[in-house]
Short mmCIF file of C-alpha atoms in Angstrom, two decimals:
data_model
loop_
_atom_site.label_atom_id
_atom_site.label_comp_id
_atom_site.label_asym_id
_atom_site.label_seq_id
_atom_site.Cartn_x
_atom_site.Cartn_y
_atom_site.Cartn_z
CA MET A 286 1.04 23.53 6.09
CA ASN A 287 0.40 21.96 2.69
CA VAL A 288 -2.73 20.26 4.00
CA ILE A 289 -3.99 23.53 5.51
CA ARG A 290 -3.40 25.36 2.21
CA LEU A 291 -5.26 22.57 0.39
CA LEU A 292 -8.46 23.28 2.29
CA PHE A 293 -8.22 26.94 3.33
CA PRO A 294 -9.54 29.42 2.50
CA ALA A 295 -11.01 28.54 -0.93
CA GLY A 296 -11.22 24.83 -0.14
CA TRP A 297 -13.33 25.34 2.97
CA PHE A 298 -15.61 27.76 1.11
CA TYR A 299 -16.28 25.21 -1.65
CA LEU A 300 -16.80 22.48 0.91
CA LEU A 301 -19.26 24.64 2.85
CA VAL A 302 -21.23 25.39 -0.33
CA SER A 303 -21.32 21.66 -1.15
CA VAL A 304 -22.58 20.75 2.32
CA ILE A 305 -25.33 23.40 2.10
CA ASN A 306 -26.43 22.12 -1.33
CA HIS A 307 -26.24 18.39 -0.70
CA GLY A 308 -26.17 17.79 3.03
CA VAL A 309 -23.26 15.94 4.61
CA ASN A 310 -23.01 13.15 2.06
CA LEU A 311 -20.52 11.84 -0.48
CA LEU A 312 -22.05 13.87 -3.29
CA ALA A 313 -21.07 16.98 -1.29
CA LEU A 314 -17.49 15.73 -1.27
CA LEU A 315 -17.58 15.21 -5.04
CA SER A 316 -19.15 18.65 -5.58
CA PHE A 317 -16.30 20.14 -3.57
CA SER A 318 -13.74 18.42 -5.79
CA ALA A 319 -15.55 19.31 -9.02
CA LYS A 320 -15.47 23.01 -8.14
CA ARG A 321 -11.75 22.89 -7.39
CA PHE A 322 -10.45 20.51 -10.05
CA LYS A 323 -13.00 20.90 -12.88
CA GLN A 324 -11.51 19.39 -16.07
CA LYS A 325 -8.77 17.37 -14.36
CA THR A 326 -9.08 13.64 -14.98
CA ALA A 327 -10.85 11.95 -12.10
CA LEU A 328 -11.37 8.33 -13.22
CA ILE A 329 -9.99 6.00 -15.87
CA HIS A 330 -11.54 2.61 -16.53
CA HIS A 331 -11.04 0.47 -19.62
CA GLY A 332 -9.34 3.44 -21.28
CA ILE A 333 -12.32 5.78 -20.74
CA GLU A 334 -11.35 8.98 -18.91
CA ILE A 335 -13.82 11.30 -17.17
CA SER A 336 -13.13 14.65 -15.53
CA TYR A 337 -14.10 15.73 -12.04
CA LEU A 338 -16.76 18.01 -13.46
CA LYS A 339 -18.30 15.25 -15.59
CA LEU A 340 -18.13 12.75 -12.75
CA TYR A 341 -20.01 15.19 -10.53
CA ARG A 342 -22.60 16.13 -13.15
CA ASP A 343 -23.24 12.48 -14.05
CA SER A 344 -23.53 11.50 -10.39
CA LEU A 345 -25.88 14.42 -9.71
CA ALA A 346 -28.01 13.50 -12.74
CA LEU A 347 -28.19 9.89 -11.59
CA SER A 348 -29.16 11.08 -8.12
CA HIS A 349 -32.07 12.96 -9.73
CA VAL A 350 -33.14 9.79 -11.58
CA LEU A 351 -33.02 7.72 -8.39
CA ASN A 352 -35.02 10.36 -6.55
CA GLY A 353 -37.54 11.15 -9.27
CA HIS A 354 -38.15 7.82 -10.99
CA TYR A 355 -37.48 5.39 -8.15
CA GLN A 356 -38.50 7.57 -5.16
CA ILE A 357 -35.19 6.95 -3.43
CA THR A 358 -34.99 9.31 -0.47
CA LYS A 359 -33.83 9.42 3.13
CA GLY A 360 -34.68 6.15 4.92
CA LYS A 361 -34.72 4.02 1.75
CA LYS A 362 -32.32 1.10 1.26
CA VAL A 363 -30.28 0.73 -1.93
CA ALA A 364 -28.01 -2.23 -2.70
CA LEU A 365 -25.05 -1.85 -5.06
CA ILE A 366 -23.51 -4.96 -6.63
CA GLY A 367 -20.65 -4.54 -9.05
CA ARG A 368 -16.97 -4.58 -9.82
CA ASN A 369 -14.83 -1.46 -10.05
CA SER A 370 -16.01 0.80 -12.86
CA ASN A 371 -16.91 4.42 -13.63
CA GLU A 372 -20.59 3.44 -13.35
CA MET A 373 -20.12 1.95 -9.91
CA ALA A 374 -18.30 5.06 -8.68
CA LYS A 375 -21.10 7.30 -10.00
CA SER A 376 -23.68 5.09 -8.29
CA ILE A 377 -21.91 5.40 -4.93
CA PHE A 378 -22.01 9.20 -5.05
CA ALA A 379 -25.53 9.31 -6.50
CA VAL A 380 -27.10 7.08 -3.84
CA SER A 381 -25.40 9.04 -1.08
CA GLY A 382 -26.79 12.22 -2.64
CA THR A 383 -30.36 10.98 -2.16
CA GLY A 384 -29.81 10.43 1.57
CA ALA A 385 -30.64 6.72 1.27
CA ASP A 386 -28.72 3.96 3.04
CA LEU A 387 -26.16 2.44 0.67
CA TYR A 388 -25.39 -1.28 0.97
CA LEU A 389 -22.19 -2.36 -0.81
CA LEU A 390 -22.66 -6.08 -1.45
CA HIS A 391 -19.78 -8.50 -2.00
CA ALA A 392 -19.66 -8.98 -5.79
CA ASP A 393 -17.82 -12.29 -5.45
CA ALA A 394 -20.17 -13.80 -2.89
CA GLY A 395 -21.94 -15.88 -5.53
CA GLU A 396 -25.32 -15.39 -7.19
CA LYS A 397 -27.18 -17.65 -4.76
CA GLN A 398 -25.96 -15.79 -1.70
CA LEU A 399 -26.57 -12.39 -3.29
CA HIS A 400 -30.16 -13.29 -4.12
CA GLN A 401 -30.66 -14.54 -0.56
CA TYR A 402 -29.32 -11.27 0.85
CA ILE A 403 -31.59 -9.26 -1.48
CA ARG A 404 -34.64 -11.23 -0.28
CA GLU A 405 -33.75 -10.84 3.39
CA HIS A 406 -33.26 -7.08 3.28
CA ALA A 407 -36.11 -6.12 0.95
CA PHE A 408 -34.12 -3.33 -0.68
CA ASP A 409 -36.06 -0.46 -2.25
CA LEU A 410 -33.68 -0.60 -5.23
CA VAL A 411 -30.89 -2.91 -6.39
CA LEU A 412 -28.22 -1.44 -8.69
CA TYR A 413 -26.41 -4.40 -10.26
CA ASP A 414 -23.78 -5.44 -12.76
CA SER A 415 -25.18 -8.22 -14.97
CA SER A 416 -21.72 -9.79 -15.27
CA VAL A 417 -21.93 -10.47 -11.52
CA VAL A 418 -25.60 -11.24 -10.90
CA ASN A 419 -28.96 -10.96 -12.65
CA VAL A 420 -31.83 -9.49 -10.67
CA ASN A 421 -35.15 -10.39 -12.25
CA SER A 422 -37.55 -9.53 -9.45
CA GLY A 423 -38.30 -6.45 -7.39
CA THR A 424 -37.13 -2.92 -8.25
CA SER A 425 -33.74 -3.06 -9.92
CA LEU A 426 -31.54 -1.05 -12.27
CA GLU A 427 -28.68 -2.48 -14.33
CA LEU A 428 -25.46 -0.48 -14.16
CA SER A 429 -24.98 -0.76 -17.94
CA VAL A 430 -27.98 1.54 -18.61
CA ILE A 431 -26.85 4.28 -16.23
CA GLU A 432 -25.23 6.36 -18.98
CA ASP A 433 -28.51 6.51 -20.93
CA LEU A 434 -30.44 7.61 -17.84
CA ILE A 435 -27.87 10.31 -17.10
CA VAL A 436 -28.22 11.79 -20.60
CA GLU A 437 -31.99 12.01 -20.21
CA SER A 438 -31.86 13.67 -16.79
CA ASP A 439 -32.02 17.43 -16.21
CA VAL A 440 -28.74 18.04 -14.41
CA ASN A 441 -29.52 21.73 -13.88
CA ARG A 442 -32.62 21.29 -11.73
CA GLU A 443 -32.32 21.91 -8.01
CA ASN A 444 -31.01 19.01 -6.00
CA PRO A 445 -33.12 17.90 -3.01
CA HIS A 446 -31.41 18.62 0.31
CA SER A 447 -30.55 15.25 1.82
CA ALA A 448 -28.74 14.48 5.04
CA ALA A 449 -26.28 11.64 4.86
CA GLY A 450 -27.54 8.10 4.80
CA ARG A 451 -25.58 5.22 6.21
CA ILE A 452 -22.95 3.27 4.29
CA ILE A 453 -23.13 -0.44 5.03
CA LEU A 454 -20.17 -2.65 4.09
CA LEU A 455 -20.19 -6.42 4.32
CA THR A 456 -17.13 -8.17 5.71
CA GLY A 457 -16.28 -11.62 4.38
CA GLY A 458 -19.08 -12.97 2.23
CA THR A 459 -17.54 -16.07 0.67
CA THR A 460 -17.73 -18.31 3.71
CA GLY A 461 -20.13 -18.11 6.60
CA ARG A 462 -22.61 -15.31 7.08
CA PRO A 463 -21.51 -11.79 6.09
CA LYS A 464 -21.29 -9.22 8.89
CA LYS A 465 -22.72 -5.72 8.45
CA ILE A 466 -20.36 -2.83 9.13
CA THR A 467 -22.18 0.51 9.24
CA HIS A 468 -20.57 3.92 8.86
CA GLN A 469 -22.21 7.34 9.03
CA PRO A 470 -20.36 9.85 6.80
CA SER A 471 -18.77 12.53 9.00
CA ILE A 472 -16.28 15.04 7.65
CA ILE A 473 -15.09 16.06 11.12
CA ASN A 474 -14.60 12.55 12.50
CA PHE A 475 -12.64 11.37 9.48
CA LEU A 476 -10.19 14.30 9.43
CA PRO A 477 -7.59 12.68 11.77
CA PRO A 478 -7.03 9.48 9.71
CA PHE A 479 -7.43 11.52 6.49
CA PHE A 480 -4.61 13.93 7.43
CA THR A 481 -2.43 11.17 8.90
CA MET A 482 -2.55 9.16 5.67
CA ILE A 483 -1.70 12.29 3.68
CA LYS A 484 1.29 13.04 5.91
CA ARG A 485 2.77 9.60 6.56
CA LEU A 486 2.22 8.23 3.06
CA LYS A 487 3.21 11.58 1.44
CA ILE A 488 0.07 11.43 -0.71
CA LEU A 489 0.27 15.08 -1.83
CA ASN A 490 3.38 14.10 -3.80
CA TYR A 491 1.52 11.59 -5.98
CA LYS A 492 -0.47 12.22 -9.16
CA THR A 493 -2.05 8.90 -10.12
CA ALA A 494 -3.49 6.03 -8.08
CA TYR A 495 -4.33 2.57 -9.35
CA ILE A 496 -7.06 0.84 -7.30
CA PRO A 497 -7.12 -2.93 -7.91
CA THR A 498 -8.94 -3.64 -4.63
CA PRO A 499 -12.78 -3.80 -4.82
CA LEU A 500 -14.78 -0.65 -4.10
CA TYR A 501 -17.28 -2.83 -2.20
CA HIS A 502 -14.50 -3.53 0.29
CA GLY A 503 -13.66 -0.91 2.90
CA TYR A 504 -10.05 -0.44 1.79
CA GLY A 505 -10.73 0.31 -1.87
CA PHE A 506 -13.73 2.47 -0.92
CA ALA A 507 -11.66 4.59 1.49
CA ILE A 508 -8.86 5.18 -1.03
CA LEU A 509 -11.39 6.25 -3.68
CA LEU A 510 -12.82 8.90 -1.36
CA LEU A 511 -9.39 10.10 -0.22
CA PHE A 512 -8.09 10.60 -3.76
CA ILE A 513 -11.34 12.19 -4.95
CA ALA A 514 -11.04 14.72 -2.13
CA LEU A 515 -7.48 15.54 -3.21
CA GLY A 516 -8.26 15.83 -6.93
CA LYS A 517 -5.94 13.02 -8.00
CA LYS A 518 -6.22 10.80 -11.08
CA ILE A 519 -7.62 7.33 -10.29
CA VAL A 520 -7.23 4.26 -12.50
CA LEU A 521 -9.80 1.58 -11.65
CA GLY A 522 -9.14 -2.12 -12.13
CA SER A 523 -12.02 -4.61 -12.32
CA ARG A 524 -11.09 -8.27 -11.91
CA PHE A 525 -7.43 -8.38 -10.96
CA ASP A 526 -5.06 -9.75 -13.58
CA ALA A 527 -1.34 -9.31 -12.87
CA GLN A 528 -0.31 -8.90 -16.50
CA GLU A 529 -3.02 -6.32 -17.24
CA ALA A 530 -2.31 -4.49 -13.98
CA CYS A 531 1.38 -4.16 -14.83
CA LYS A 532 0.44 -2.68 -18.22
CA LEU A 533 -1.87 -0.12 -16.58
CA ILE A 534 0.76 0.89 -14.02
CA ARG A 535 3.35 1.38 -16.75
CA LYS A 536 0.98 3.14 -19.20
CA TYR A 537 -0.40 5.69 -16.73
CA GLU A 538 2.83 6.04 -14.73
CA VAL A 539 1.01 5.14 -11.55
CA ASP A 540 2.84 6.32 -8.44
CA PHE A 541 0.41 5.19 -5.71
CA MET A 542 -1.29 1.83 -5.26
CA PRO A 543 -3.36 0.38 -2.40
CA ALA A 544 -3.24 -3.41 -2.45
CA VAL A 545 -3.56 -6.56 -0.41
CA PRO A 546 -0.31 -8.53 -0.02
CA LEU A 547 -1.44 -11.18 -2.53
CA ILE A 548 -1.73 -8.55 -5.28
CA ILE A 549 1.68 -7.10 -4.42
CA GLU A 550 3.28 -10.52 -4.58
CA ARG A 551 1.71 -11.39 -7.94
CA LEU A 552 2.72 -8.06 -9.47
CA ILE A 553 6.32 -8.47 -8.31
CA ASN A 554 6.45 -11.97 -9.77
CA GLU A 555 4.83 -10.85 -13.04
CA ASP A 556 6.98 -7.84 -13.96
CA ALA A 557 8.85 -5.89 -11.29
CA GLU A 558 10.24 -3.49 -13.90
CA ALA A 559 6.72 -2.31 -14.77
CA LEU A 560 6.31 -1.15 -11.16
CA ARG A 561 9.21 1.32 -11.20
CA SER A 562 6.90 4.34 -11.26
CA LEU A 563 5.38 3.34 -7.91
CA CYS A 564 6.51 5.58 -5.06
CA CYS A 565 4.04 4.22 -2.53
CA ILE A 566 2.49 0.77 -2.21
CA ALA A 567 0.02 0.79 0.66
CA SER A 568 -0.50 -2.77 1.88
CA GLY A 569 -3.63 -3.44 3.88
CA SER A 570 -6.62 -5.71 4.66
CA SER A 571 -4.46 -8.79 5.21
CA GLU A 572 -1.27 -9.82 6.99
CA LEU A 573 1.94 -8.63 5.34
CA LYS A 574 4.48 -11.44 5.52
CA PRO A 575 8.07 -10.40 6.37
CA HIS A 576 9.53 -12.13 3.29
CA LEU A 577 7.30 -10.02 1.00
CA ALA A 578 8.24 -6.78 2.77
CA GLU A 579 11.90 -7.64 2.32
CA GLU A 580 11.44 -8.57 -1.34
CA VAL A 581 9.70 -5.29 -2.15
CA LEU A 582 12.50 -3.37 -0.44
CA ASN A 583 15.17 -5.28 -2.37
CA ARG A 584 13.48 -4.99 -5.79
CA LEU A 585 11.67 -1.64 -5.66
CA GLY A 586 13.30 0.26 -2.82
CA PRO A 587 11.64 1.88 0.24
CA VAL A 588 8.13 2.23 -1.23
CA LEU A 589 6.11 -0.18 0.91
CA TYR A 590 3.77 0.94 3.71
CA ASN A 591 1.81 -1.42 5.95
CA LEU A 592 -1.62 -0.20 7.09
CA TYR A 593 -3.57 -1.81 9.90
CA GLY A 594 -7.26 -1.27 10.44
CA THR A 595 -10.50 -3.16 10.87
CA SER A 596 -13.90 -2.76 9.26
CA GLU A 597 -15.34 -1.68 12.60
CA ALA A 598 -12.53 0.63 13.76
CA GLY A 599 -11.13 1.98 10.49
CA LEU A 600 -7.45 2.86 10.05
CA ASN A 601 -5.41 2.85 13.26
CA LEU A 602 -1.75 2.02 12.63
CA ILE A 603 0.71 2.74 9.83
CA ALA A 604 4.17 1.27 9.27
CA THR A 605 6.35 3.42 7.01
CA PRO A 606 9.31 2.04 5.01
CA ASP A 607 11.59 3.16 7.86
CA ASP A 608 9.37 1.31 10.34
CA LEU A 609 9.60 -1.84 8.18
CA LYS A 610 13.39 -1.49 8.22
CA TYR A 611 13.14 -1.45 12.02
CA SER A 612 11.22 -4.73 11.72
CA SER A 613 9.64 -6.30 8.64
CA LYS A 614 7.07 -7.87 11.01
CA THR A 615 5.63 -4.68 12.51
CA ILE A 616 2.20 -3.22 11.72
CA GLY A 617 3.56 0.16 12.78
CA ARG A 618 2.64 2.74 15.37
CA ALA A 619 -0.71 4.26 16.30
CA ILE A 620 -1.98 7.26 14.35
CA PRO A 621 -3.09 10.41 16.21
CA GLY A 622 -6.56 10.09 17.69
CA THR A 623 -6.32 6.33 18.19
CA SER A 624 -6.13 4.76 21.64
CA ILE A 625 -4.81 1.19 21.72
CA LYS A 626 -4.33 -1.28 24.53
CA VAL A 627 -3.36 -4.93 24.72
CA VAL A 628 -5.28 -6.97 27.31
CA GLY A 629 -4.97 -10.46 28.72
CA GLU A 630 -7.73 -13.00 29.31
CA ASN A 631 -8.84 -11.10 32.43
CA GLN A 632 -9.15 -7.91 30.29
CA ASP A 633 -6.37 -6.19 32.25
CA GLU A 634 -3.77 -4.34 30.20
CA VAL A 635 -0.53 -6.30 29.82
CA LEU A 636 3.04 -5.00 29.86
CA ALA A 637 5.07 -4.14 26.77
CA GLY A 638 6.30 -7.32 25.10
CA GLU A 639 3.46 -9.45 26.50
CA SER A 640 0.81 -10.72 24.10
CA GLY A 641 -2.93 -10.24 24.38
CA GLN A 642 -5.95 -9.06 22.42
CA ILE A 643 -5.66 -5.65 20.75
CA LEU A 644 -8.44 -3.19 21.68
CA ILE A 645 -8.98 0.10 19.86
CA LYS A 646 -10.91 3.30 20.55
CA ASN A 647 -11.28 6.31 18.23
CA LYS A 648 -13.82 8.85 16.93
CA TRP A 649 -14.14 7.46 13.40
CA SER A 650 -15.14 3.90 14.26
CA MET A 651 -18.65 2.46 13.93
CA LYS A 652 -18.84 2.43 17.74
CA SER A 653 -19.16 5.20 20.30
CA ALA A 654 -15.99 7.30 20.70
CA ASP A 655 -15.78 6.07 24.31
CA GLU A 656 -16.22 2.39 23.51
CA TRP A 657 -13.31 -0.03 23.18
CA ILE A 658 -13.51 -2.25 20.09
CA LYS A 659 -12.23 -5.81 20.36
CA THR A 660 -10.31 -6.41 17.12
CA GLY A 661 -10.02 -10.17 17.60
CA ASP A 662 -6.29 -9.85 16.85
CA ILE A 663 -3.66 -11.13 19.25
CA GLY A 664 -0.50 -9.04 19.37
CA TYR A 665 1.88 -7.03 21.48
CA VAL A 666 3.58 -3.64 21.61
CA ASP A 667 7.32 -3.32 22.16
CA HIS A 668 9.10 -0.72 24.29
CA ASN A 669 9.44 1.62 21.28
CA GLY A 670 5.70 1.74 20.58
CA TYR A 671 5.73 -0.64 17.61
CA TYR A 672 2.86 -3.11 17.38
CA PHE A 673 3.09 -6.71 16.16
CA LEU A 674 0.44 -9.29 15.32
CA TYR A 675 0.58 -12.75 16.82
CA GLY A 676 -2.61 -14.36 15.56
CA ARG A 677 -6.40 -14.21 15.94
CA THR A 678 -8.47 -15.05 18.99
CA ASP A 679 -10.64 -17.30 16.83
CA ASP A 680 -7.49 -19.03 15.49
CA MET A 681 -6.58 -20.33 18.94
CA ILE A 682 -7.23 -24.03 19.50
CA VAL A 683 -7.30 -26.10 22.66
CA SER A 684 -5.17 -29.19 22.17
CA GLY A 685 -5.15 -31.63 25.07
CA GLY A 686 -6.22 -28.81 27.40
CA ILE A 687 -3.48 -26.40 26.25
CA ASN A 688 -4.13 -23.12 24.42
CA VAL A 689 -2.20 -23.15 21.14
CA TYR A 690 -1.82 -20.32 18.61
CA PRO A 691 -1.12 -21.25 14.97
CA GLN A 692 1.13 -18.20 14.48
CA GLU A 693 3.84 -19.73 16.69
CA LEU A 694 4.15 -22.70 14.33
CA THR A 695 3.85 -20.48 11.24
CA SER A 696 6.80 -18.36 12.38
CA MET A 697 8.94 -21.41 13.04
CA LEU A 698 8.14 -23.08 9.71
CA GLU A 699 9.13 -19.94 7.82
CA GLN A 700 12.55 -20.03 9.46
CA HIS A 701 13.37 -23.21 7.53
CA PRO A 702 15.70 -22.31 4.64
CA SER A 703 13.55 -24.18 2.09
CA VAL A 704 10.14 -22.79 3.14
CA LEU A 705 8.83 -19.71 1.31
CA LYS A 706 5.58 -19.31 3.24
CA SER A 707 3.22 -21.33 5.38
CA GLU A 708 -0.34 -21.40 6.68
CA VAL A 709 -1.41 -23.13 9.88
CA THR A 710 -4.85 -23.73 11.33
CA GLY A 711 -6.60 -26.07 13.72
CA ILE A 712 -8.38 -29.28 12.73
CA ALA A 713 -10.43 -31.79 14.70
CA ASP A 714 -8.57 -34.63 16.42
CA HIS A 715 -10.12 -37.67 18.15
CA GLU A 716 -7.45 -37.92 20.86
CA PHE A 717 -6.59 -34.28 21.66
CA GLY A 718 -9.80 -32.52 20.59
CA GLN A 719 -7.87 -30.31 18.16
CA ARG A 720 -4.44 -30.33 16.53
CA LEU A 721 -2.59 -27.97 14.27
CA ALA A 722 -2.21 -28.69 10.55
CA ALA A 723 0.22 -26.95 8.19
CA TRP A 724 0.44 -26.17 4.49
CA ILE A 725 3.69 -24.86 3.03
CA ILE A 726 5.03 -23.51 -0.23
CA LEU A 727 8.69 -24.25 -0.93
CA LYS A 728 11.18 -21.79 -2.34
CA GLN A 729 12.05 -22.18 -6.00
CA ASP A 730 14.20 -25.29 -6.68
CA ALA A 731 14.02 -26.34 -3.01
CA VAL A 732 13.69 -30.07 -2.30
CA LEU A 733 12.06 -31.07 1.00
CA THR A 734 9.60 -33.74 2.14
CA ASP A 735 6.94 -33.37 4.79
CA GLN A 736 8.66 -35.99 6.94
CA GLU A 737 11.99 -34.15 6.77
CA LEU A 738 10.26 -30.98 7.85
CA MET A 739 8.53 -32.83 10.72
CA GLU A 740 11.90 -34.07 11.99
CA TRP A 741 13.32 -30.54 11.75
CA LEU A 742 10.38 -29.20 13.78
CA ARG A 743 10.62 -31.76 16.60
CA LYS A 744 13.81 -30.12 17.87
CA ARG A 745 12.36 -26.59 17.75
CA VAL A 746 8.75 -26.57 18.97
CA ALA A 747 6.84 -27.96 21.91
CA ARG A 748 5.07 -31.29 21.55
CA TYR A 749 1.61 -29.69 21.59
CA GLN A 750 2.69 -27.41 18.72
CA MET A 751 3.66 -30.27 16.41
CA PRO A 752 1.25 -30.44 13.46
CA LYS A 753 -0.89 -33.47 12.85
CA GLY A 754 0.09 -33.20 9.21
CA ILE A 755 2.06 -31.06 6.77
CA MET A 756 1.08 -30.69 3.13
CA ILE A 757 3.40 -29.19 0.54
CA VAL A 758 1.42 -27.24 -2.07
CA GLU A 759 2.26 -25.06 -5.06
CA GLU A 760 -0.20 -22.27 -4.19
CA PHE A 761 -2.69 -21.36 -1.48
CA PRO A 762 -6.37 -20.85 -2.30
CA TYR A 763 -7.48 -17.27 -1.72
CA THR A 764 -10.75 -15.47 -1.15
CA PRO A 765 -11.66 -12.72 -3.67
CA ILE A 766 -10.32 -10.03 -1.32
CA GLY A 767 -6.91 -11.68 -1.08
CA LYS A 768 -7.01 -13.62 2.20
CA VAL A 769 -6.00 -17.26 2.43
CA ASP A 770 -9.10 -19.45 2.24
CA ARG A 771 -8.54 -21.76 5.18
CA ALA A 772 -11.78 -23.66 4.66
CA ALA A 773 -10.50 -24.64 1.19
CA LEU A 774 -7.14 -25.63 2.70
CA LYS A 775 -8.83 -28.03 5.09
CA LYS A 776 -10.59 -29.70 2.18
CA ILE A 777 -7.21 -30.29 0.52
CA LEU A 778 -5.94 -32.06 3.65
CA SER A 779 -9.04 -34.21 4.15
#
């Protein structure tokens, strides 16, 4: 009922007016929120607070500048490169308001790769943060001058009617070639996951969100839009620093935070007391290790949620604190509107408890509503409808003719009383073609050698699962979005 009251009747009226004025784009969403929440604080970044009304007016003014001075209209391509900031948020809404296609480029991809991507796509305009990359050729606009352009623009003139352009996110970006993930804004299609997140995560109860995850990544982007729609206060973090993040959470009494597991772990280790205001920590975008789920429960109480989704399929499963009490390894149960099946190598659906590739179908994915999306994740569903991950299809190696999944060895290593966490991947081997290799981090004050751990393993895993080598390290290398950088791990071993 609360959700219905939020949008009806006044809410739907404002939304309808916004859609008529701006087309079905993100600026329409912001217009809707500005009419409802006016002078409420929308964004805080580096201590600067802006209201919903100002955020809308600035975004609308910038949209006019892009349309009038740079001829950005429907069918044009605009790249946005930057870290979380008020200016980046305004740019997202402004570009969508023009009807152009918005490309969110990976700010940590490196200047060389960013320039290469700019050349390949021949963008009509590049909006960039000079602290990330300098764009000296083609049509470009530095984010730092946006405020001056907004002041000069006539915010009261009529806005051109623009249907929604596409939003293109890039997955990965630090290793290999980035993959384009395209989404077409659709209010109707996104209502099921929108309402499910509100209900299961109890989002209407929260006042302030802190977003440390990048807005150029799907997770941070989705949370921004969700909280803007609900009129909540949003604190933006740029480059993540655990000490600074703890200060922000304490200062603004943050009660909701989306984060990758790496961020959660570093915040807990930095200052768990500073996190006492948090009522909901929504973990996503990377595997949540059982030991971290248990530590959050022990130190902060039942505040941790585990969200599972993919760039292509969006959000599909949620594990609540009660679900994580059922099993700290689960990724939860399917949300309404999502169809999930687990299939074997012959693509036939397997029985509960049997592992296979997870396939997903829903209305809010980048695919057709009738098309199954192969997630690339190996997992299984138990008899109670809880899903579990087992590894990735591209993680599987063939060792001496036998299919081997790294996750089996990872799970066993983490059962050793001295091992805090482990990472396992395949490496080339002259005799067997491929073998597993392992990297582990020991618990504090634990003493263990790689040879002792090898002897412990011999009694517990099959011969083909034994690693070619084990390296004990103090920390894993991570990508900018918080996933273990396995390419960097292999370099350590070589």
